[in-house]
mmCIF file of C-alpha atoms in Angstrom:
data_model
loop_
_atom_site.group_PDB
_atom_site.id
_atom_site.type_symbol
_atom_site.label_atom_id
_atom_site.label_comp_id
_atom_site.label_asym_id
_atom_site.label_seq_id
_atom_site.Cartn_x
_atom_site.Cartn_y
_atom_site.Cartn_z
ATOM 1 C CA UNK A 984 79.675 43.969 140.710
ATOM 2 C CA UNK A 985 79.223 45.759 137.416
ATOM 3 C CA UNK A 986 77.078 48.523 138.927
ATOM 4 C CA UNK A 987 79.582 49.615 141.525
ATOM 5 C CA UNK A 988 82.087 51.253 139.173
ATOM 6 C CA UNK A 989 79.313 53.289 137.522
ATOM 7 C CA UNK A 990 78.021 54.345 140.933
ATOM 8 C CA UNK A 991 81.430 55.573 142.073
ATOM 9 C CA UNK A 992 82.184 57.268 138.753
ATOM 10 C CA UNK A 993 79.146 59.579 138.763
ATOM 11 C CA UNK A 994 79.977 61.452 141.995
ATOM 12 C CA UNK A 995 83.584 61.802 140.855
ATOM 13 C CA UNK A 996 82.522 63.277 137.505
ATOM 14 C CA UNK A 997 80.061 65.589 139.181
ATOM 15 C CA UNK A 998 82.694 66.834 141.589
ATOM 16 C CA UNK A 999 85.142 67.403 138.752
ATOM 17 C CA UNK A 1000 82.526 69.348 136.822
ATOM 18 C CA UNK A 1001 81.773 71.486 139.848
ATOM 19 C CA UNK A 1002 85.466 72.218 140.302
ATOM 20 C CA UNK A 1003 85.868 73.119 136.632
ATOM 21 C CA UNK A 1004 82.823 75.392 136.773
ATOM 22 C CA UNK A 1005 84.149 77.024 139.911
ATOM 23 C CA UNK A 1006 87.566 77.583 138.340
ATOM 24 C CA UNK A 1007 85.960 78.974 135.194
ATOM 25 C CA UNK A 1008 83.778 81.317 137.214
ATOM 26 C CA UNK A 1009 86.680 82.560 139.301
ATOM 27 C CA UNK A 1010 88.765 83.001 136.141
ATOM 28 C CA UNK A 1011 86.063 85.097 134.500
ATOM 29 C CA UNK A 1012 85.786 87.198 137.634
ATOM 30 C CA UNK A 1013 89.546 87.742 137.647
ATOM 31 C CA UNK A 1014 89.438 88.766 134.001
ATOM 32 C CA UNK A 1015 86.624 91.211 134.686
ATOM 33 C CA UNK A 1016 88.612 92.622 137.608
ATOM 34 C CA UNK A 1017 91.611 93.139 135.295
ATOM 35 C CA UNK A 1018 89.571 94.858 132.566
ATOM 36 C CA UNK A 1019 90.283 98.405 133.872
ATOM 37 C CA UNK A 1020 94.001 97.616 133.995
ATOM 38 C CA UNK A 1021 93.938 96.203 130.477
ATOM 39 C CA UNK A 1022 92.014 99.196 129.157
ATOM 40 C CA UNK A 1023 94.702 101.431 130.677
ATOM 41 C CA UNK A 1024 97.655 99.425 129.405
ATOM 42 C CA UNK A 1025 96.279 98.468 125.993
ATOM 43 C CA UNK A 1026 93.609 101.127 125.417
ATOM 44 C CA UNK A 1027 92.825 103.161 122.342
ATOM 45 C CA UNK A 1028 94.570 106.249 120.942
ATOM 46 C CA UNK A 1029 93.199 108.549 123.654
ATOM 47 C CA UNK A 1030 94.560 106.348 126.440
ATOM 48 C CA UNK A 1031 97.895 106.036 124.698
ATOM 49 C CA UNK A 1032 98.126 109.801 124.235
ATOM 50 C CA UNK A 1033 97.440 110.190 127.945
ATOM 51 C CA UNK A 1034 100.231 107.740 128.802
ATOM 52 C CA UNK A 1035 102.626 109.560 126.488
ATOM 53 C CA UNK A 1036 101.827 112.851 128.207
ATOM 54 C CA UNK A 1037 102.657 111.580 131.674
ATOM 55 C CA UNK A 1038 106.417 111.840 131.126
ATOM 56 C CA UNK A 1039 106.189 115.458 129.987
ATOM 57 C CA UNK A 1040 103.940 116.341 132.908
ATOM 58 C CA UNK A 1041 106.432 114.812 135.330
ATOM 59 C CA UNK A 1042 109.255 116.837 133.778
ATOM 60 C CA UNK A 1043 107.262 120.059 134.192
ATOM 61 C CA UNK A 1044 106.373 119.188 137.798
ATOM 62 C CA UNK A 1045 110.007 118.436 138.697
ATOM 63 C CA UNK A 1046 111.083 121.625 136.943
ATOM 64 C CA UNK A 1047 108.509 123.687 138.855
ATOM 65 C CA UNK A 1048 109.514 122.195 142.210
ATOM 66 C CA UNK A 1049 113.217 122.528 141.446
ATOM 67 C CA UNK A 1050 112.911 126.167 140.387
ATOM 68 C CA UNK A 1051 111.242 126.954 143.691
ATOM 69 C CA UNK A 1052 113.756 125.008 145.821
ATOM 70 C CA UNK A 1053 117.193 123.613 144.970
ATOM 71 C CA UNK A 1054 117.741 125.239 141.545
ATOM 72 C CA UNK A 1055 117.454 128.677 143.047
ATOM 73 C CA UNK A 1056 116.993 132.024 141.337
ATOM 74 C CA UNK A 1057 119.094 131.112 138.276
ATOM 75 C CA UNK A 1058 116.347 128.887 136.849
ATOM 76 C CA UNK A 1059 112.885 130.304 136.118
ATOM 77 C CA UNK A 1060 109.821 128.229 136.913
ATOM 78 C CA UNK A 1061 107.549 127.032 134.089
ATOM 79 C CA UNK A 1062 104.961 129.586 135.181
ATOM 80 C CA UNK A 1063 107.525 132.363 134.683
ATOM 81 C CA UNK A 1064 108.360 131.010 131.232
ATOM 82 C CA UNK A 1065 104.667 130.959 130.308
ATOM 83 C CA UNK A 1066 104.335 134.579 131.458
ATOM 84 C CA UNK A 1067 107.311 135.606 129.316
ATOM 85 C CA UNK A 1068 105.848 133.797 126.325
ATOM 86 C CA UNK A 1069 102.481 135.473 126.830
ATOM 87 C CA UNK A 1070 104.092 138.903 126.893
ATOM 88 C CA UNK A 1071 106.042 138.273 123.684
ATOM 89 C CA UNK A 1072 103.037 136.679 121.983
ATOM 90 C CA UNK A 1073 100.614 139.494 122.792
ATOM 91 C CA UNK A 1074 103.099 142.075 121.548
ATOM 92 C CA UNK A 1075 103.504 140.162 118.266
ATOM 93 C CA UNK A 1076 107.281 139.956 118.646
ATOM 94 C CA UNK A 1077 107.287 136.195 119.219
ATOM 95 C CA UNK A 1078 105.403 135.420 115.993
ATOM 96 C CA UNK A 1079 107.762 137.615 113.974
ATOM 97 C CA UNK A 1080 110.841 135.745 115.206
ATOM 98 C CA UNK A 1081 109.138 132.343 115.032
ATOM 99 C CA UNK A 1082 108.141 132.897 111.403
ATOM 100 C CA UNK A 1083 111.724 133.796 110.445
ATOM 101 C CA UNK A 1084 113.154 130.696 112.143
ATOM 102 C CA UNK A 1085 110.518 128.394 110.662
ATOM 103 C CA UNK A 1086 111.160 129.727 107.155
ATOM 104 C CA UNK A 1087 114.908 129.138 107.472
ATOM 105 C CA UNK A 1088 114.604 125.603 108.781
ATOM 106 C CA UNK A 1089 111.877 124.689 106.268
ATOM 107 C CA UNK A 1090 113.977 125.782 103.286
ATOM 108 C CA UNK A 1091 117.155 124.227 104.619
ATOM 109 C CA UNK A 1092 115.556 120.904 105.527
ATOM 110 C CA UNK A 1093 113.675 120.631 102.246
ATOM 111 C CA UNK A 1094 116.859 121.060 100.206
ATOM 112 C CA UNK A 1095 119.092 119.005 102.495
ATOM 113 C CA UNK A 1096 116.687 116.062 102.805
ATOM 114 C CA UNK A 1097 116.214 115.992 99.038
ATOM 115 C CA UNK A 1098 119.974 115.956 98.390
ATOM 116 C CA UNK A 1099 120.607 113.271 101.004
ATOM 117 C CA UNK A 1100 117.802 111.087 99.666
ATOM 118 C CA UNK A 1101 118.990 111.335 96.062
ATOM 119 C CA UNK A 1102 122.572 110.534 97.044
ATOM 120 C CA UNK A 1103 121.426 107.540 99.100
ATOM 121 C CA UNK A 1104 119.263 106.201 96.280
ATOM 122 C CA UNK A 1105 122.045 106.601 93.731
ATOM 123 C CA UNK A 1106 124.655 104.934 95.928
ATOM 124 C CA UNK A 1107 122.267 102.177 96.968
ATOM 125 C CA UNK A 1108 121.207 101.254 93.443
ATOM 126 C CA UNK A 1109 124.411 101.738 91.451
ATOM 127 C CA UNK A 1110 127.782 100.377 92.586
ATOM 128 C CA UNK A 1111 129.718 102.985 90.586
ATOM 129 C CA UNK A 1112 127.766 105.777 92.254
ATOM 130 C CA UNK A 1113 128.532 104.262 95.653
ATOM 131 C CA UNK A 1114 132.262 104.271 94.865
ATOM 132 C CA UNK A 1115 132.118 107.915 93.816
ATOM 133 C CA UNK A 1116 129.795 109.238 96.553
ATOM 134 C CA UNK A 1117 130.424 107.248 99.719
ATOM 135 C CA UNK A 1118 133.962 108.356 100.578
ATOM 136 C CA UNK A 1119 133.356 112.141 100.251
ATOM 137 C CA UNK A 1120 130.080 111.908 102.172
ATOM 138 C CA UNK A 1121 131.674 109.952 105.011
ATOM 139 C CA UNK A 1122 134.514 112.479 105.258
ATOM 140 C CA UNK A 1123 132.135 115.448 105.384
ATOM 141 C CA UNK A 1124 129.857 113.634 107.834
ATOM 142 C CA UNK A 1125 132.556 113.735 110.482
ATOM 143 C CA UNK A 1126 132.715 117.548 110.429
ATOM 144 C CA UNK A 1127 130.567 119.122 113.160
ATOM 145 C CA UNK A 1128 128.225 121.926 112.158
ATOM 146 C CA UNK A 1129 129.851 124.313 114.633
ATOM 147 C CA UNK A 1130 133.187 123.919 112.856
ATOM 148 C CA UNK A 1131 131.609 124.979 109.565
ATOM 149 C CA UNK A 1132 130.244 128.270 110.944
ATOM 150 C CA UNK A 1133 133.329 130.463 110.306
ATOM 151 C CA UNK A 1134 133.840 128.941 106.851
ATOM 152 C CA UNK A 1135 130.241 129.527 105.853
ATOM 153 C CA UNK A 1136 130.324 133.091 107.153
ATOM 154 C CA UNK A 1137 133.365 133.751 104.930
ATOM 155 C CA UNK A 1138 131.646 132.147 101.939
ATOM 156 C CA UNK A 1139 128.065 133.402 102.311
ATOM 157 C CA UNK A 1140 128.243 136.394 104.656
ATOM 158 C CA UNK A 1141 126.091 136.838 107.735
ATOM 159 C CA UNK A 1142 122.677 137.026 106.094
ATOM 160 C CA UNK A 1143 120.050 134.293 105.786
ATOM 161 C CA UNK A 1144 122.022 132.539 103.040
ATOM 162 C CA UNK A 1145 124.655 131.495 105.586
ATOM 163 C CA UNK A 1146 122.054 130.150 108.020
ATOM 164 C CA UNK A 1147 120.089 128.250 105.388
ATOM 165 C CA UNK A 1148 123.282 126.791 103.895
ATOM 166 C CA UNK A 1149 124.327 125.511 107.323
ATOM 167 C CA UNK A 1150 120.921 123.901 107.814
ATOM 168 C CA UNK A 1151 121.080 122.330 104.337
ATOM 169 C CA UNK A 1152 124.284 120.465 105.130
ATOM 170 C CA UNK A 1153 123.064 118.903 108.390
ATOM 171 C CA UNK A 1154 120.272 116.553 107.188
ATOM 172 C CA UNK A 1155 122.159 115.295 104.133
ATOM 173 C CA UNK A 1156 124.196 112.747 106.068
ATOM 174 C CA UNK A 1157 121.497 110.971 108.127
ATOM 175 C CA UNK A 1158 119.306 110.751 105.027
ATOM 176 C CA UNK A 1159 122.134 109.380 102.894
ATOM 177 C CA UNK A 1160 123.201 106.772 105.441
ATOM 178 C CA UNK A 1161 119.692 105.513 106.168
ATOM 179 C CA UNK A 1162 118.425 105.467 102.577
ATOM 180 C CA UNK A 1163 121.570 103.634 101.462
ATOM 181 C CA UNK A 1164 121.274 101.125 104.309
ATOM 182 C CA UNK A 1165 117.558 100.652 103.653
ATOM 183 C CA UNK A 1166 118.090 99.779 99.997
ATOM 184 C CA UNK A 1167 120.980 97.444 100.693
ATOM 185 C CA UNK A 1168 119.065 95.657 103.483
ATOM 186 C CA UNK A 1169 116.173 94.558 101.244
ATOM 187 C CA UNK A 1170 115.762 90.796 101.471
ATOM 188 C CA UNK A 1171 117.616 89.009 98.679
ATOM 189 C CA UNK A 1172 114.752 86.533 98.351
ATOM 190 C CA UNK A 1173 112.437 89.331 97.293
ATOM 191 C CA UNK A 1174 114.916 90.390 94.620
ATOM 192 C CA UNK A 1175 115.209 86.819 93.352
ATOM 193 C CA UNK A 1176 111.410 86.528 93.244
ATOM 194 C CA UNK A 1177 111.229 89.767 91.239
ATOM 195 C CA UNK A 1178 113.846 88.500 88.813
ATOM 196 C CA UNK A 1179 111.926 85.257 88.373
ATOM 197 C CA UNK A 1180 108.923 87.375 87.334
ATOM 198 C CA UNK A 1181 111.105 89.131 84.743
ATOM 199 C CA UNK A 1182 110.649 92.584 86.258
ATOM 200 C CA UNK A 1183 112.632 95.358 84.643
ATOM 201 C CA UNK A 1184 115.226 97.278 86.653
ATOM 202 C CA UNK A 1185 112.840 100.210 86.952
ATOM 203 C CA UNK A 1186 110.038 97.935 88.190
ATOM 204 C CA UNK A 1187 112.434 96.286 90.640
ATOM 205 C CA UNK A 1188 113.353 99.686 91.998
ATOM 206 C CA UNK A 1189 109.741 100.901 92.140
ATOM 207 C CA UNK A 1190 108.015 97.854 93.621
ATOM 208 C CA UNK A 1191 110.752 96.147 95.665
ATOM 209 C CA UNK A 1192 113.791 98.255 96.551
ATOM 210 C CA UNK A 1193 112.300 101.667 97.338
ATOM 211 C CA UNK A 1194 109.278 100.351 99.291
ATOM 212 C CA UNK A 1195 111.592 97.979 101.167
ATOM 213 C CA UNK A 1196 113.842 100.902 102.098
ATOM 214 C CA UNK A 1197 110.981 103.056 103.438
ATOM 215 C CA UNK A 1198 111.232 101.987 107.116
ATOM 216 C CA UNK A 1199 114.908 102.899 107.275
ATOM 217 C CA UNK A 1200 114.236 106.064 105.273
ATOM 218 C CA UNK A 1201 111.741 107.269 107.870
ATOM 219 C CA UNK A 1202 114.341 106.658 110.576
ATOM 220 C CA UNK A 1203 116.702 108.928 108.655
ATOM 221 C CA UNK A 1204 113.957 111.506 108.192
ATOM 222 C CA UNK A 1205 113.318 111.696 111.930
ATOM 223 C CA UNK A 1206 117.036 112.098 112.587
ATOM 224 C CA UNK A 1207 117.371 114.730 109.856
ATOM 225 C CA UNK A 1208 114.533 116.846 111.223
ATOM 226 C CA UNK A 1209 115.967 116.741 114.727
ATOM 227 C CA UNK A 1210 119.434 117.700 113.512
ATOM 228 C CA UNK A 1211 117.929 120.511 111.434
ATOM 229 C CA UNK A 1212 116.459 122.184 114.520
ATOM 230 C CA UNK A 1213 119.736 121.748 116.407
ATOM 231 C CA UNK A 1214 121.706 123.403 113.619
ATOM 232 C CA UNK A 1215 119.150 126.212 113.480
ATOM 233 C CA UNK A 1216 120.071 127.041 117.082
ATOM 234 C CA UNK A 1217 123.766 127.214 116.128
ATOM 235 C CA UNK A 1218 123.055 129.287 113.021
ATOM 236 C CA UNK A 1219 120.824 131.815 114.746
ATOM 237 C CA UNK A 1220 123.254 132.364 117.576
ATOM 238 C CA UNK A 1221 125.589 133.976 115.024
ATOM 239 C CA UNK A 1222 125.011 137.630 114.079
ATOM 240 C CA UNK A 1223 121.282 137.675 113.488
ATOM 241 C CA UNK A 1224 118.697 140.397 114.029
ATOM 242 C CA UNK A 1225 115.566 138.292 113.705
ATOM 243 C CA UNK A 1226 114.714 134.759 114.765
ATOM 244 C CA UNK A 1227 114.511 132.715 117.937
ATOM 245 C CA UNK A 1228 118.288 132.802 118.256
ATOM 246 C CA UNK A 1229 118.161 136.594 118.356
ATOM 247 C CA UNK A 1230 115.586 136.433 121.167
ATOM 248 C CA UNK A 1231 117.928 134.170 123.137
ATOM 249 C CA UNK A 1232 120.981 136.377 122.540
ATOM 250 C CA UNK A 1233 119.064 139.497 123.475
ATOM 251 C CA UNK A 1234 117.713 137.833 126.619
ATOM 252 C CA UNK A 1235 121.242 136.785 127.562
ATOM 253 C CA UNK A 1236 122.428 140.383 127.406
ATOM 254 C CA UNK A 1237 119.687 141.508 129.796
ATOM 255 C CA UNK A 1238 119.813 138.377 131.998
ATOM 256 C CA UNK A 1239 116.232 137.427 131.073
ATOM 257 C CA UNK A 1240 116.491 133.752 131.953
ATOM 258 C CA UNK A 1241 112.740 133.345 131.511
ATOM 259 C CA UNK A 1242 113.026 134.278 127.826
ATOM 260 C CA UNK A 1243 116.078 132.048 127.380
ATOM 261 C CA UNK A 1244 114.146 129.072 128.709
ATOM 262 C CA UNK A 1245 111.162 130.110 126.605
ATOM 263 C CA UNK A 1246 113.229 129.803 123.426
ATOM 264 C CA UNK A 1247 114.549 126.409 124.561
ATOM 265 C CA UNK A 1248 111.003 125.196 125.161
ATOM 266 C CA UNK A 1249 109.899 126.471 121.738
ATOM 267 C CA UNK A 1250 112.766 124.628 120.038
ATOM 268 C CA UNK A 1251 111.808 121.453 121.913
ATOM 269 C CA UNK A 1252 108.120 121.768 121.009
ATOM 270 C CA UNK A 1253 108.902 122.382 117.337
ATOM 271 C CA UNK A 1254 111.129 119.318 117.276
ATOM 272 C CA UNK A 1255 108.389 117.262 118.941
ATOM 273 C CA UNK A 1256 105.799 118.453 116.435
ATOM 274 C CA UNK A 1257 107.945 117.555 113.427
ATOM 275 C CA UNK A 1258 108.702 114.126 114.900
ATOM 276 C CA UNK A 1259 104.976 113.562 115.440
ATOM 277 C CA UNK A 1260 104.309 114.512 111.808
ATOM 278 C CA UNK A 1261 106.845 111.947 110.610
ATOM 279 C CA UNK A 1262 105.215 109.268 112.749
ATOM 280 C CA UNK A 1263 101.880 110.054 111.123
ATOM 281 C CA UNK A 1264 103.504 109.620 107.715
ATOM 282 C CA UNK A 1265 104.933 106.295 108.868
ATOM 283 C CA UNK A 1266 101.464 105.062 109.787
ATOM 284 C CA UNK A 1267 100.197 106.187 106.393
ATOM 285 C CA UNK A 1268 102.918 104.697 104.179
ATOM 286 C CA UNK A 1269 104.046 101.708 106.272
ATOM 287 C CA UNK A 1270 100.698 100.089 106.946
ATOM 288 C CA UNK A 1271 101.933 97.024 105.085
ATOM 289 C CA UNK A 1272 104.729 96.457 107.592
ATOM 290 C CA UNK A 1273 104.037 93.627 110.027
ATOM 291 C CA UNK A 1274 106.659 94.197 112.710
ATOM 292 C CA UNK A 1275 106.866 94.076 116.476
ATOM 293 C CA UNK A 1276 105.027 97.007 118.032
ATOM 294 C CA UNK A 1277 105.669 96.385 121.726
ATOM 295 C CA UNK A 1278 103.511 94.718 124.336
#
């Protein structure tokens, strides 16, 4: 009577082990079958760069098909735009205008981003500075750049000073808003911990407030760079003899739609390059951040 339970238990355990081994084997096979999919979805930098390029390739394909079919003769195909760019590049004209536009936007953005950052830091750290700065900045922020064009032409003339001044104004506001919000959103517990360690106000600003505001500051930087290129378009469409805006105006007079689209593509590529540069800076200076990165 005592041997029977042990006799019946052994086959049951053996069968269960076989089932578990079978399930484990099939699970490993399924995982191996999914490895190519996982390497595609969660691969390294090269795979991710390939995925990021798919959207742009689709846009170009749709553009090419549309230019040859439903968009008609009013829209040049990407191949026509490339041909126009090659002609301007080989003649040297494109580089001359591109250098002028890049110089204007570089000077304007450098000054504007610096002013916006300093204003945001001052208002974020000092309550009196916030009371003095916030209201004027918010009023000026509501004024579109296009509305400032005639005023700036009256003040600065039609030379490069007018264009650079217009570009300076644009990035001030996104930098101010984001730097201010970044400082004020630092966790209060971190500030209390710093105070318990008897940190000075300068040390609190250096080690807690400014590093804590960096993520929001980079958001403002990306917005400021994008707005800077947009304002450059507006500035160069006004009485200029050199720059990408001049190329577009001149092409409009002669109905060269291929050159018009070429300038639009160049503006888009320059904006994409600057945004990519900011993302590289984010990876460099925000390595300490442990946030959600998508799945």
